[in-house]
XYZ file of C-alpha atoms in Angstrom:
241
model
C 3.027 -23.724 3.317
C 0.063 -25.972 2.701
C -2.588 -25.574 0.047
C -5.090 -24.688 2.777
C -2.872 -21.893 3.991
C -2.540 -20.578 0.440
C -6.305 -20.464 0.126
C -6.679 -18.188 3.152
C -7.445 -14.614 2.154
C -6.942 -11.608 4.397
C -6.502 -7.878 3.915
C -5.868 -5.041 6.342
C -4.734 -1.424 6.283
C -3.298 -0.360 9.616
C -1.170 2.431 11.030
C 2.055 2.370 9.037
C 1.340 -0.572 6.747
C -1.129 -2.616 4.740
C -1.160 -6.388 4.268
C -2.730 -8.763 1.737
C -2.638 -12.550 1.839
C -4.200 -14.712 -0.846
C -3.974 -15.508 -4.542
C -2.806 -12.906 -7.027
C -4.232 -13.145 -10.546
C -1.613 -10.708 -11.872
C -2.590 -7.340 -13.236
C -1.683 -4.118 -14.961
C 1.491 -2.094 -14.463
C 1.274 0.161 -11.409
C 3.355 1.868 -8.694
C 2.782 2.211 -4.948
C 3.039 5.142 -2.558
C 4.745 2.733 -0.156
C 7.445 0.090 -0.172
C 6.090 -3.309 -1.163
C 7.437 -6.595 0.142
C 5.972 -9.477 -1.873
C 6.535 -12.957 -0.460
C 5.628 -16.242 -2.131
C 3.880 -18.694 0.176
C 5.325 -21.458 -1.996
C 8.071 -21.284 -4.571
C 8.788 -17.823 -5.920
C 6.924 -14.594 -6.578
C 7.342 -13.050 -10.026
C 7.015 -9.491 -11.337
C 7.866 -7.630 -14.521
C 9.366 -4.154 -14.187
C 8.768 -1.109 -16.398
C 11.612 -2.159 -18.707
C 10.024 -5.559 -19.272
C 12.578 -7.447 -17.159
C 11.174 -10.373 -15.180
C 12.169 -10.720 -11.522
C 11.690 -13.929 -9.540
C 12.556 -14.630 -5.906
C 11.120 -15.971 -2.664
C 10.625 -12.313 -1.695
C 10.875 -9.085 -3.706
C 11.141 -5.488 -2.480
C 9.560 -2.781 -4.635
C 10.387 0.860 -3.768
C 7.755 3.633 -3.916
C 6.516 4.513 -7.406
C 8.618 1.818 -9.119
C 6.412 0.680 -11.997
C 5.850 -3.078 -12.113
C 3.343 -5.773 -12.980
C 2.605 -8.729 -10.732
C 2.429 -12.131 -12.413
C -0.139 -14.684 -11.289
C 0.746 -16.283 -7.953
C -1.311 -18.976 -6.206
C -0.296 -17.893 -2.709
C 1.024 -14.419 -1.949
C 1.791 -12.491 1.227
C 2.460 -8.834 0.519
C 3.131 -5.900 2.817
C 2.930 -2.216 1.901
C 5.205 -0.235 4.239
C 4.563 3.493 4.599
C 7.726 5.549 3.971
C 7.688 7.566 7.213
C 8.372 4.624 9.553
C 11.624 3.097 10.794
C 11.046 -0.101 8.803
C 11.148 2.008 5.630
C 14.658 3.127 6.615
C 15.685 -0.521 6.528
C 14.083 -0.972 3.106
C 15.806 2.132 1.743
C 19.099 0.336 2.361
C 18.329 -1.891 -0.639
C 18.981 1.215 -2.743
C 18.041 2.084 -6.281
C 14.641 2.587 -7.844
C 14.071 -0.935 -9.111
C 12.875 -4.316 -7.882
C 15.273 -6.191 -5.584
C 15.318 -9.834 -4.494
C 15.229 -10.098 -0.703
C 15.153 -13.805 0.284
C 16.095 -12.805 3.846
C 12.554 -11.402 4.222
C 10.763 -14.609 3.219
C 9.820 -15.423 6.850
C 8.468 -11.931 7.607
C 5.075 -11.957 9.341
C 2.538 -9.342 10.356
C 3.547 -9.298 14.018
C 7.118 -8.404 13.075
C 5.906 -5.739 10.637
C 3.642 -4.201 13.290
C 6.598 -3.826 15.641
C 8.930 -2.535 12.928
C 6.636 0.244 11.689
C 5.897 1.666 15.147
C 8.974 3.925 15.514
C 9.233 6.909 13.146
C 11.954 7.162 10.533
C 15.342 8.373 11.737
C 16.424 9.332 8.223
C 13.642 11.642 7.065
C 13.724 15.366 7.820
C 11.666 16.026 11.004
C 9.757 18.761 9.161
C 8.707 16.282 6.497
C 7.657 13.785 9.162
C 5.589 16.503 10.846
C 3.891 17.377 7.559
C 3.080 13.716 6.899
C 1.638 13.388 10.390
C -0.608 16.390 9.777
C -1.787 14.946 6.466
C -2.692 11.704 8.201
C -4.991 13.601 10.543
C -6.952 15.787 8.132
C -7.030 17.155 4.584
C -5.072 20.412 4.418
C -3.999 22.732 1.572
C -0.316 22.632 0.678
C 0.422 26.274 1.640
C -1.036 25.730 5.110
C 0.721 22.384 5.480
C 4.086 23.886 4.523
C 3.657 26.928 6.753
C 2.862 24.664 9.693
C 6.316 23.076 9.479
C 8.208 26.263 8.651
C 8.796 25.634 4.949
C 7.645 27.135 1.689
C 5.359 24.926 -0.431
C 8.133 24.616 -3.024
C 10.672 23.497 -0.426
C 8.270 20.975 1.098
C 7.514 19.519 -2.332
C 11.216 19.241 -3.127
C 11.938 17.625 0.241
C 9.218 15.019 -0.308
C 10.451 14.139 -3.776
C 14.065 13.870 -2.603
C 13.517 11.883 0.594
C 10.336 9.933 -0.178
C 10.830 9.469 -3.891
C 7.302 10.698 -4.550
C 5.182 13.847 -4.301
C 3.012 14.398 -1.244
C -0.250 14.218 -3.282
C 0.484 10.511 -3.740
C 0.575 10.160 0.030
C -2.784 11.946 0.223
C -4.281 9.261 -2.027
C -2.758 6.512 0.123
C -4.309 8.029 3.245
C -7.688 8.224 1.509
C -7.369 4.543 0.669
C -6.684 3.782 4.317
C -9.885 5.612 5.325
C -11.885 3.919 2.567
C -10.767 0.432 3.602
C -11.737 1.140 7.196
C -15.154 2.327 5.988
C -15.592 -0.944 4.081
C -14.640 -2.911 7.168
C -17.310 -1.053 9.141
C -20.001 -2.110 6.683
C -20.234 0.693 4.129
C -20.765 -0.180 0.477
C -18.028 0.564 -2.036
C -19.871 3.691 -3.178
C -20.344 4.884 0.401
C -16.708 4.194 1.297
C -15.559 6.134 -1.770
C -17.627 9.164 -0.749
C -16.567 8.935 2.905
C -12.878 8.978 2.039
C -12.979 11.781 -0.511
C -12.911 9.950 -3.831
C -15.061 11.373 -6.618
C -17.017 8.131 -6.962
C -16.671 4.361 -6.756
C -14.893 4.154 -10.112
C -12.319 6.702 -8.917
C -11.783 4.679 -5.730
C -11.286 1.516 -7.786
C -8.808 3.140 -10.179
C -6.739 4.667 -7.388
C -6.590 1.456 -5.365
C -5.538 -0.462 -8.461
C -2.847 2.114 -9.210
C -1.591 2.173 -5.616
C -1.877 -1.470 -4.583
C -2.551 -3.588 -7.651
C -5.815 -4.702 -5.986
C -9.447 -3.665 -6.430
C -11.878 -2.865 -3.604
C -14.261 -5.629 -4.628
C -11.430 -8.174 -4.689
C -10.539 -7.506 -1.046
C -14.091 -7.022 0.238
C -14.567 -10.732 1.111
C -11.396 -10.581 3.233
C -12.541 -7.421 5.003
C -16.042 -8.733 5.692
C -16.073 -12.532 5.404
C -19.778 -12.612 6.237
C -20.812 -10.348 3.341
C -23.271 -12.190 1.054
C -21.779 -13.291 -2.247
C -24.532 -11.439 -4.140
C -23.401 -8.152 -2.559
C -19.797 -8.738 -3.606
C -20.924 -9.561 -7.139
C -23.036 -6.397 -7.240
C -20.089 -4.249 -6.162
C -17.805 -5.915 -8.695
C -20.317 -5.169 -11.417
C -20.446 -1.538 -10.302
C -16.658 -1.267 -10.608
C -16.730 -2.025 -14.320
């Protein structure tokens, strides 16, 4: 990749996945509600896991909720794959709960990801898939969600933890982030997007996005709305602090 290509910055949250391309300054330890595929545009991408072990490869796969810290990378392409799609079945084959080198994914692009996430998972329980589909459409209390798929709340929670590796409330946060990013794309301010998507305030939105994606709303705002004036981005960054 060329230096010019590394400098390009883009960010999107779509049905089944999210994608970020650009520099990564590194950051705090966090865990996603999705599989992460981190690809270096040049050289290798580097992360440190919860045990302090450094991982380096052309591409790394991080399973849901695996705690890790990204190290600074000049050019990064990263995909967040939602766990209910067929592509997640492929990523589950890497096994374990830790970071895994996946050099065979170094040429992955967004067009391929878009095709791969379209079919639903063949491995997840259909009742869990139905519950996740309902959550994607509207906020719903757990008892009502469980009853709608013929399970008790306790059984639905256990099924999610066993098959997804995370509780369903984490998925709720991910879905709120998806709505918030779309609101930003449509021109809302960070505070407005936070309110629209159900976060308590802008600071809550910022914390949850950092915890889920290792990115902040203000950091991706220029990629979502390239025409936004720099003074507006600076104002929103100040409000995040």
